[in-house]
Coordinates of C-alpha atoms in Angstrom, one line a residue:
M257 CA 159.2 207.3 310.9
H258 CA 159.3 203.3 311.1
P259 CA 161.9 202.2 309.5
A260 CA 160.3 200.2 306.7
D261 CA 159.0 203.9 305.2
F262 CA 162.5 204.6 305.0
S263 CA 163.2 201.3 302.4
V264 CA 159.9 202.4 300.8
S265 CA 161.1 206.3 300.2
Y266 CA 164.3 204.0 298.5
A267 CA 162.2 201.5 296.3
L268 CA 159.7 203.3 295.0
P269 CA 162.3 205.8 292.8
A270 CA 164.6 203.0 292.6
V271 CA 161.8 200.6 290.4
A272 CA 160.8 203.2 288.4
L273 CA 164.4 203.6 287.7
A274 CA 164.6 200.0 287.3
V275 CA 161.4 200.3 284.4
A276 CA 162.9 203.3 282.8
L277 CA 165.9 201.3 282.2
A278 CA 164.3 197.9 280.9
I279 CA 162.7 200.7 278.6
K280 CA 165.6 202.1 276.8
T281 CA 167.7 199.0 276.9
P282 CA 166.7 197.2 273.4
G283 CA 167.2 200.9 272.2
I284 CA 171.0 201.5 274.0
V285 CA 171.5 198.1 272.7
R286 CA 170.7 199.0 269.7
A287 CA 172.9 202.2 269.6
W288 CA 175.8 201.1 271.4
G289 CA 178.2 201.4 268.3
R290 CA 177.0 204.4 267.0
E291 CA 175.4 206.2 270.0
S292 CA 177.7 208.0 272.7
D293 CA 174.8 209.5 274.5
M294 CA 172.5 205.7 275.0
R295 CA 175.4 204.6 276.4
A296 CA 175.7 208.1 279.2
V297 CA 171.9 207.1 279.6
G298 CA 172.2 203.4 280.2
G299 CA 175.0 204.1 282.4
L300 CA 173.4 207.1 284.2
L301 CA 170.1 205.4 284.9
V302 CA 172.3 202.0 286.1
M303 CA 173.9 204.8 288.8
A304 CA 171.4 206.5 289.5
I305 CA 169.2 202.6 290.8
G306 CA 172.8 202.3 292.9
V307 CA 172.2 205.5 294.7
F308 CA 168.8 204.7 295.7
V309 CA 169.6 200.9 296.5
S310 CA 172.5 201.7 298.5
A311 CA 171.5 205.0 300.7
V312 CA 168.1 202.2 302.3
P313 CA 169.6 202.1 306.0
T314 CA 170.1 199.0 306.2
N315 CA 171.9 198.6 303.2
I316 CA 174.0 201.3 304.8
A317 CA 174.5 198.8 307.3
R318 CA 175.6 196.2 305.1
V319 CA 178.9 198.1 303.4
N320 CA 179.6 199.1 307.0
D321 CA 180.2 195.7 308.0
L322 CA 181.6 194.5 304.8
F323 CA 184.6 196.8 304.8
G324 CA 184.7 196.8 309.2
V325 CA 184.9 200.4 309.6
A326 CA 182.5 202.5 310.0
N327 CA 180.1 205.1 307.7
I328 CA 182.4 204.0 305.0
A329 CA 179.2 203.6 303.2
A330 CA 178.6 208.0 302.7
P331 CA 181.5 208.2 300.9
I332 CA 180.1 205.5 298.6
V333 CA 176.6 206.7 298.6
Y334 CA 178.0 210.0 298.3
S335 CA 180.5 209.5 296.0
L336 CA 177.5 208.0 293.4
L337 CA 174.9 211.1 294.2
V338 CA 177.7 213.1 293.0
S339 CA 178.8 211.7 289.5
F340 CA 174.5 211.4 288.8
C341 CA 174.6 214.9 289.5
G342 CA 177.5 215.7 287.4
L343 CA 176.7 213.7 284.7
C344 CA 172.6 214.4 284.6
L345 CA 174.3 218.1 283.8
V346 CA 176.0 216.5 281.0
L347 CA 173.4 214.7 279.0
I348 CA 171.3 217.7 279.4
I349 CA 173.8 220.4 277.9
V350 CA 174.8 217.5 275.4
W351 CA 171.1 216.8 274.2
R352 CA 170.0 220.8 274.6
D353 CA 172.9 222.4 272.5
D354 CA 173.9 221.4 269.5
P355 CA 177.6 220.4 268.7
S356 CA 180.0 223.3 269.2
A357 CA 183.5 224.4 271.3
S358 CA 181.8 226.1 273.7
R359 CA 179.9 222.9 274.7
T360 CA 182.7 221.0 274.6
R361 CA 184.1 222.8 276.9
R362 CA 180.9 223.4 279.3
I363 CA 181.2 219.1 279.6
R364 CA 184.7 219.4 280.1
W365 CA 184.4 221.9 282.7
V366 CA 181.3 219.8 284.3
V367 CA 183.5 216.6 284.0
S368 CA 186.6 217.9 285.7
V369 CA 184.7 220.0 288.7
Y370 CA 182.5 216.5 289.6
A371 CA 185.1 214.4 289.7
A372 CA 187.2 217.0 292.2
V373 CA 184.3 216.4 294.1
V374 CA 184.4 213.1 294.2
I375 CA 188.1 213.0 295.1
G376 CA 187.2 215.7 297.9
L377 CA 184.3 213.3 299.5
W378 CA 187.0 211.0 300.0
A379 CA 189.6 213.2 301.0
T380 CA 188.0 214.5 303.8
F381 CA 186.0 211.5 305.2
V382 CA 189.6 209.7 305.8
P383 CA 190.5 211.5 308.4
A384 CA 186.9 212.6 310.1
D385 CA 186.4 211.0 313.4
V386 CA 183.0 209.1 312.5
G387 CA 183.3 205.8 314.7
V388 CA 179.7 206.0 315.9
E389 CA 177.6 204.6 313.1
R390 CA 174.9 205.8 312.2
L391 CA 173.1 205.2 309.5
R392 CA 169.6 207.9 309.3
D393 CA 171.0 211.2 311.0
L394 CA 174.9 210.5 309.5
D395 CA 174.6 214.6 308.3
T396 CA 173.1 216.2 311.8
Y397 CA 175.2 214.1 313.6
Y398 CA 178.8 215.0 312.5
A399 CA 177.5 218.7 311.8
D400 CA 180.4 219.9 314.1
T401 CA 182.8 216.8 313.6
P402 CA 186.1 218.7 311.7
W403 CA 186.9 217.2 308.4
M404 CA 183.0 215.3 308.1
R405 CA 181.5 218.2 308.4
E406 CA 183.3 219.3 305.4
H407 CA 182.8 215.9 304.0
I408 CA 178.9 217.1 304.2
L409 CA 178.5 220.3 302.8
L410 CA 180.9 219.1 299.8
Y411 CA 178.3 216.9 299.2
L412 CA 175.2 218.8 299.7
A413 CA 176.8 222.0 297.9
A414 CA 177.9 219.9 294.6
H415 CA 174.3 218.1 295.1
S416 CA 172.5 222.1 295.1
V417 CA 174.7 223.5 292.5
A418 CA 174.0 220.7 290.4
T419 CA 170.4 220.2 290.8
A420 CA 169.7 224.0 290.0
V421 CA 171.5 224.4 287.2
A422 CA 170.1 221.3 285.8
A423 CA 166.5 222.8 286.9
R424 CA 167.6 226.3 285.2
L425 CA 168.7 224.2 281.8
L426 CA 165.9 223.0 281.8
W427 CA 163.7 225.8 282.0
T428 CA 165.3 227.8 279.3
W429 CA 165.1 224.2 276.6
I430 CA 161.0 223.3 277.3
P431 CA 159.8 226.0 275.3
R432 CA 161.8 225.4 272.6
V433 CA 160.2 221.5 271.6
G434 CA 157.0 219.8 272.1
G435 CA 155.6 216.5 272.3
W436 CA 156.9 213.9 274.0
L437 CA 160.0 215.5 274.7
R438 CA 158.4 218.5 276.5
S439 CA 156.5 216.0 278.2
G440 CA 159.1 214.3 279.7
L441 CA 161.5 218.0 280.0
V442 CA 158.4 218.9 282.3
F443 CA 158.6 215.7 284.5
M444 CA 162.7 216.4 284.9
Q445 CA 161.9 219.6 285.9
A446 CA 159.0 219.0 288.4
G447 CA 161.2 216.4 289.6
Y448 CA 164.2 219.2 290.2
V449 CA 162.4 221.5 291.6
I450 CA 161.5 218.9 294.4
G451 CA 165.3 218.4 294.7
I452 CA 165.4 221.3 295.2
L453 CA 163.2 221.5 298.1
Y454 CA 164.7 218.4 299.4
E455 CA 168.3 220.1 299.6
A456 CA 167.1 222.9 301.0
M457 CA 166.0 220.9 304.2
K458 CA 168.7 218.7 304.2
L459 CA 170.3 222.6 304.5
T460 CA 168.5 224.1 307.4
A461 CA 169.0 220.6 309.3
Y462 CA 172.9 220.5 309.0
G463 CA 172.9 223.9 309.0
S464 CA 170.3 224.4 312.3
R465 CA 172.8 222.0 313.9
R466 CA 176.0 223.0 313.2
F467 CA 176.3 226.8 313.6
A468 CA 172.4 227.2 316.4
G469 CA 172.7 224.3 317.8
H470 CA 169.1 223.4 317.2
D471 CA 167.4 220.1 316.9
L472 CA 165.8 220.1 313.9
D473 CA 166.6 216.6 312.3
W474 CA 163.2 215.8 311.2
L475 CA 163.9 217.5 308.3
S476 CA 167.0 215.5 307.6
T477 CA 165.7 212.4 308.5
Q478 CA 162.0 212.3 308.5
A479 CA 160.8 214.7 305.5
A480 CA 163.6 215.2 303.6
P481 CA 163.9 211.2 302.4
P482 CA 160.2 211.1 300.8
M483 CA 160.8 214.0 298.6
A484 CA 164.2 212.2 297.5
A485 CA 161.2 209.2 296.1
L486 CA 159.2 211.7 294.5
N487 CA 162.5 213.4 292.9
G488 CA 163.4 210.0 292.1
V489 CA 160.1 209.6 290.8
L490 CA 159.5 212.4 288.7
V491 CA 163.0 211.9 287.0
A492 CA 162.3 208.4 286.1
A493 CA 159.1 209.5 284.5
G494 CA 160.7 212.3 282.7
F495 CA 163.2 209.5 281.1
I496 CA 160.1 207.3 280.5
I497 CA 157.6 209.5 279.2
P498 CA 159.4 210.3 275.6
H499 CA 160.2 206.9 274.8
A500 CA 157.0 205.4 276.4
G501 CA 155.0 207.6 275.5
P502 CA 154.7 207.6 271.5
Y503 CA 154.8 203.2 272.1
I504 CA 151.8 204.0 274.1
Q505 CA 150.3 206.3 271.2
E506 CA 150.7 203.9 268.7
R507 CA 149.0 201.1 270.4
L508 CA 146.4 202.6 271.2
R509 CA 145.6 204.3 268.0
M510 CA 146.2 200.2 266.7
R511 CA 143.2 199.4 269.2
R512 CA 141.0 202.3 268.2
T513 CA 141.1 200.8 264.6
Y514 CA 141.2 197.5 265.0
R515 CA 137.6 198.1 267.0
D516 CA 136.6 200.3 263.9
L517 CA 137.6 197.9 261.4
G518 CA 134.8 195.6 263.2
P519 CA 131.8 196.5 261.1
L520 CA 133.6 196.3 257.1
W521 CA 135.7 193.3 258.4
R522 CA 132.2 191.2 259.6
L523 CA 131.1 192.6 256.2
M524 CA 133.9 191.5 254.1
R525 CA 133.6 187.9 255.8
T526 CA 130.4 187.3 254.4
V527 CA 131.8 187.5 251.0
D528 CA 132.8 184.1 250.7
P529 CA 132.7 182.7 254.6
S530 CA 134.6 179.5 254.1
A531 CA 137.8 181.8 253.5
A532 CA 138.4 181.9 257.4
G533 CA 141.9 181.3 258.5
V534 CA 143.4 180.2 261.6
R535 CA 142.1 182.0 264.6
L536 CA 144.4 183.9 266.0
G537 CA 145.4 182.9 270.0
P538 CA 144.9 185.1 273.0
L539 CA 147.7 186.7 273.3
A540 CA 148.4 187.4 270.0
S541 CA 150.2 191.0 269.6
T542 CA 147.6 194.2 268.4
A543 CA 149.8 194.5 265.3
L544 CA 149.2 191.5 264.8
R545 CA 145.1 191.0 264.1
L546 CA 145.0 194.4 262.9
T547 CA 146.9 193.4 260.3
R548 CA 144.8 190.3 260.1
R549 CA 142.0 192.2 260.3
E550 CA 143.2 194.8 256.8
A551 CA 143.5 191.2 255.2
D552 CA 140.7 190.3 255.5
I553 CA 139.2 193.2 253.9
N554 CA 141.2 193.4 251.0
D555 CA 140.6 189.7 250.3
G556 CA 136.6 190.5 250.7
L557 CA 136.9 193.7 248.4
L558 CA 139.1 191.9 245.8
K559 CA 136.4 189.1 245.2
L560 CA 133.8 192.1 245.0
A561 CA 136.1 194.5 242.8
R562 CA 134.2 193.6 239.6
H563 CA 130.5 194.5 241.0
L564 CA 131.8 198.2 242.6
D565 CA 129.8 200.2 240.4
T566 CA 131.8 203.9 239.7
D567 CA 128.9 205.2 238.8
L568 CA 127.1 204.9 241.9
R569 CA 129.9 206.0 244.1
A570 CA 130.0 209.3 242.2
R571 CA 126.5 210.2 242.5
A572 CA 126.2 208.4 245.9
H573 CA 129.6 210.8 246.8
Q574 CA 127.8 214.2 245.6
Q575 CA 124.3 213.4 247.0
A576 CA 125.9 213.0 250.2
L577 CA 127.6 216.6 249.6
A578 CA 124.5 217.7 249.2
A579 CA 123.5 216.8 252.2
G580 CA 126.0 218.8 254.3
H581 CA 129.2 216.4 254.6
G582 CA 132.5 217.5 254.5
S583 CA 134.5 215.8 251.8
A584 CA 136.1 213.1 253.9
H585 CA 133.3 211.9 254.9
A586 CA 131.1 212.3 252.3
A587 CA 133.6 209.6 250.2
A588 CA 133.6 207.4 252.8
I589 CA 129.9 206.9 252.2
A590 CA 130.2 206.8 248.3
W591 CA 131.9 204.2 249.2
A592 CA 130.0 202.2 251.9
A593 CA 126.6 202.6 249.5
T594 CA 128.8 201.0 246.6
I595 CA 131.3 198.2 248.7
I596 CA 126.3 197.6 250.0
D597 CA 125.7 197.2 246.1
A598 CA 128.9 195.6 245.6
L599 CA 128.1 193.0 247.7
G600 CA 123.9 192.5 246.9
S601 CA 125.1 192.2 243.0
H602 CA 128.1 189.5 244.6
H603 CA 125.3 187.6 246.7
R604 CA 123.0 187.6 243.1
R605 CA 125.8 186.4 241.1
R606 CA 124.7 188.9 239.1
P607 CA 127.5 190.0 236.1
G608 CA 128.6 193.5 237.5
P609 CA 129.4 196.6 235.3
T610 CA 132.8 196.9 233.7
V611 CA 135.4 198.6 235.8
D612 CA 138.3 200.4 234.2
E613 CA 139.7 202.3 237.1
P614 CA 142.9 199.7 238.7
P615 CA 141.4 197.2 241.3
P616 CA 139.9 198.9 244.3
Q617 CA 141.9 197.8 247.2
R618 CA 144.9 199.8 245.3
G619 CA 143.2 203.1 246.0
F620 CA 141.7 202.8 249.7
E621 CA 144.1 203.8 252.1
Y622 CA 144.4 202.5 255.8
R623 CA 142.2 205.6 257.4
D624 CA 140.3 205.8 254.1
L625 CA 138.8 202.0 255.3
A626 CA 138.6 203.3 258.6
A627 CA 136.3 205.7 257.8
I628 CA 134.2 203.6 255.5
S629 CA 133.3 200.9 258.2
R630 CA 132.2 203.9 260.7
V631 CA 129.9 204.4 258.5
L632 CA 128.6 200.9 257.9
R633 CA 128.5 201.3 262.5
E634 CA 126.3 204.1 261.7
R635 CA 123.7 202.8 259.6
T636 CA 122.9 200.5 262.6
G637 CA 121.7 203.9 264.8
T638 CA 118.4 205.8 263.3
G639 CA 120.1 208.5 262.1
G640 CA 122.7 207.1 260.5
A641 CA 120.4 204.4 258.9
A642 CA 117.6 207.2 257.9
R643 CA 120.5 209.5 256.2
H644 CA 122.3 206.7 254.5
A645 CA 119.6 205.0 253.4
A646 CA 118.8 208.5 251.3
V647 CA 122.0 208.9 250.1
E648 CA 121.7 205.3 248.6
E649 CA 117.9 205.5 247.4
G650 CA 119.4 208.9 245.6
S651 CA 122.2 207.6 244.4
R652 CA 120.5 205.6 242.3
S653 CA 117.6 208.6 241.2

């Protein structure tokens, strides 16, 4: 494998995790003094980014040179990795289970075990004879070296156990939730399954060198790094989806509603063309554009209020129901016919009927405006024009 491939294997998950951190940072800052869970999530993502950045072979060489000790990067990277695994387990337990004495005991047990593993990593590295720097195949090269073999086995075992336990906890948790959280957990679950494959490759390469003397180093140096990258990307996606999903969904809903309101908005702009406001710039947000479009529509409806014929709307509604439309669509058809009639009256400047009900914009709901606008758009189609012409003609009979 080309050295650049190693950088890609570690850079991809680092970037994905950095995106997850960027998305979560505003929420973490807002909840900093109130929710320790959010602070823990931020710490977890920072730690995960640190794992992938520090595991790049060129960075390993830099750390070794900085401290002047061959392979000193090994316990540093492994300590970050083990701490990350322990924190993942703690967060899954916190999110999954309700507060209880049992949950507190499990959290303390996880923290104690993984703190002991980190201490063990340094305790086994210090007496080990690791004078030859290995940037890519340290696991298999030192598989037979006293103390270093225990050091390697300790981190592999700790990571394997954490990955398997996390996968098990998520497996039992996923059926209990839904929506975007469930989607995020599914991605995390897939990431942990990939993590199990990663560990299987690492342990196979280590065991073959340690106990059988066979050279299966390629499993550790070539096959495992892409698995680590995929694991990181999927876990990062699991953290991103529950927060990014609703955000994206809301933005798509606003864009769809903005587009749906187009026909009604253009119609209302004819009520008073001189009332057009300042044009919004190309960088204006969808939310601002939608608010402006809704305000323009309501301004137009306010000007048409005295011309809205309640009796005509009732007749049009009955006609639409008789034509087989559902209640909601029939109401939108009736309002569309009434607005078109009111617009004609407004342009002819003929007096409108006496209106006893409140001004119509108070009776409109956001989704109703979009439904009316969709009816107006249908009028431009062949079938829609014929249908609504019949409704309007029948409403006056």
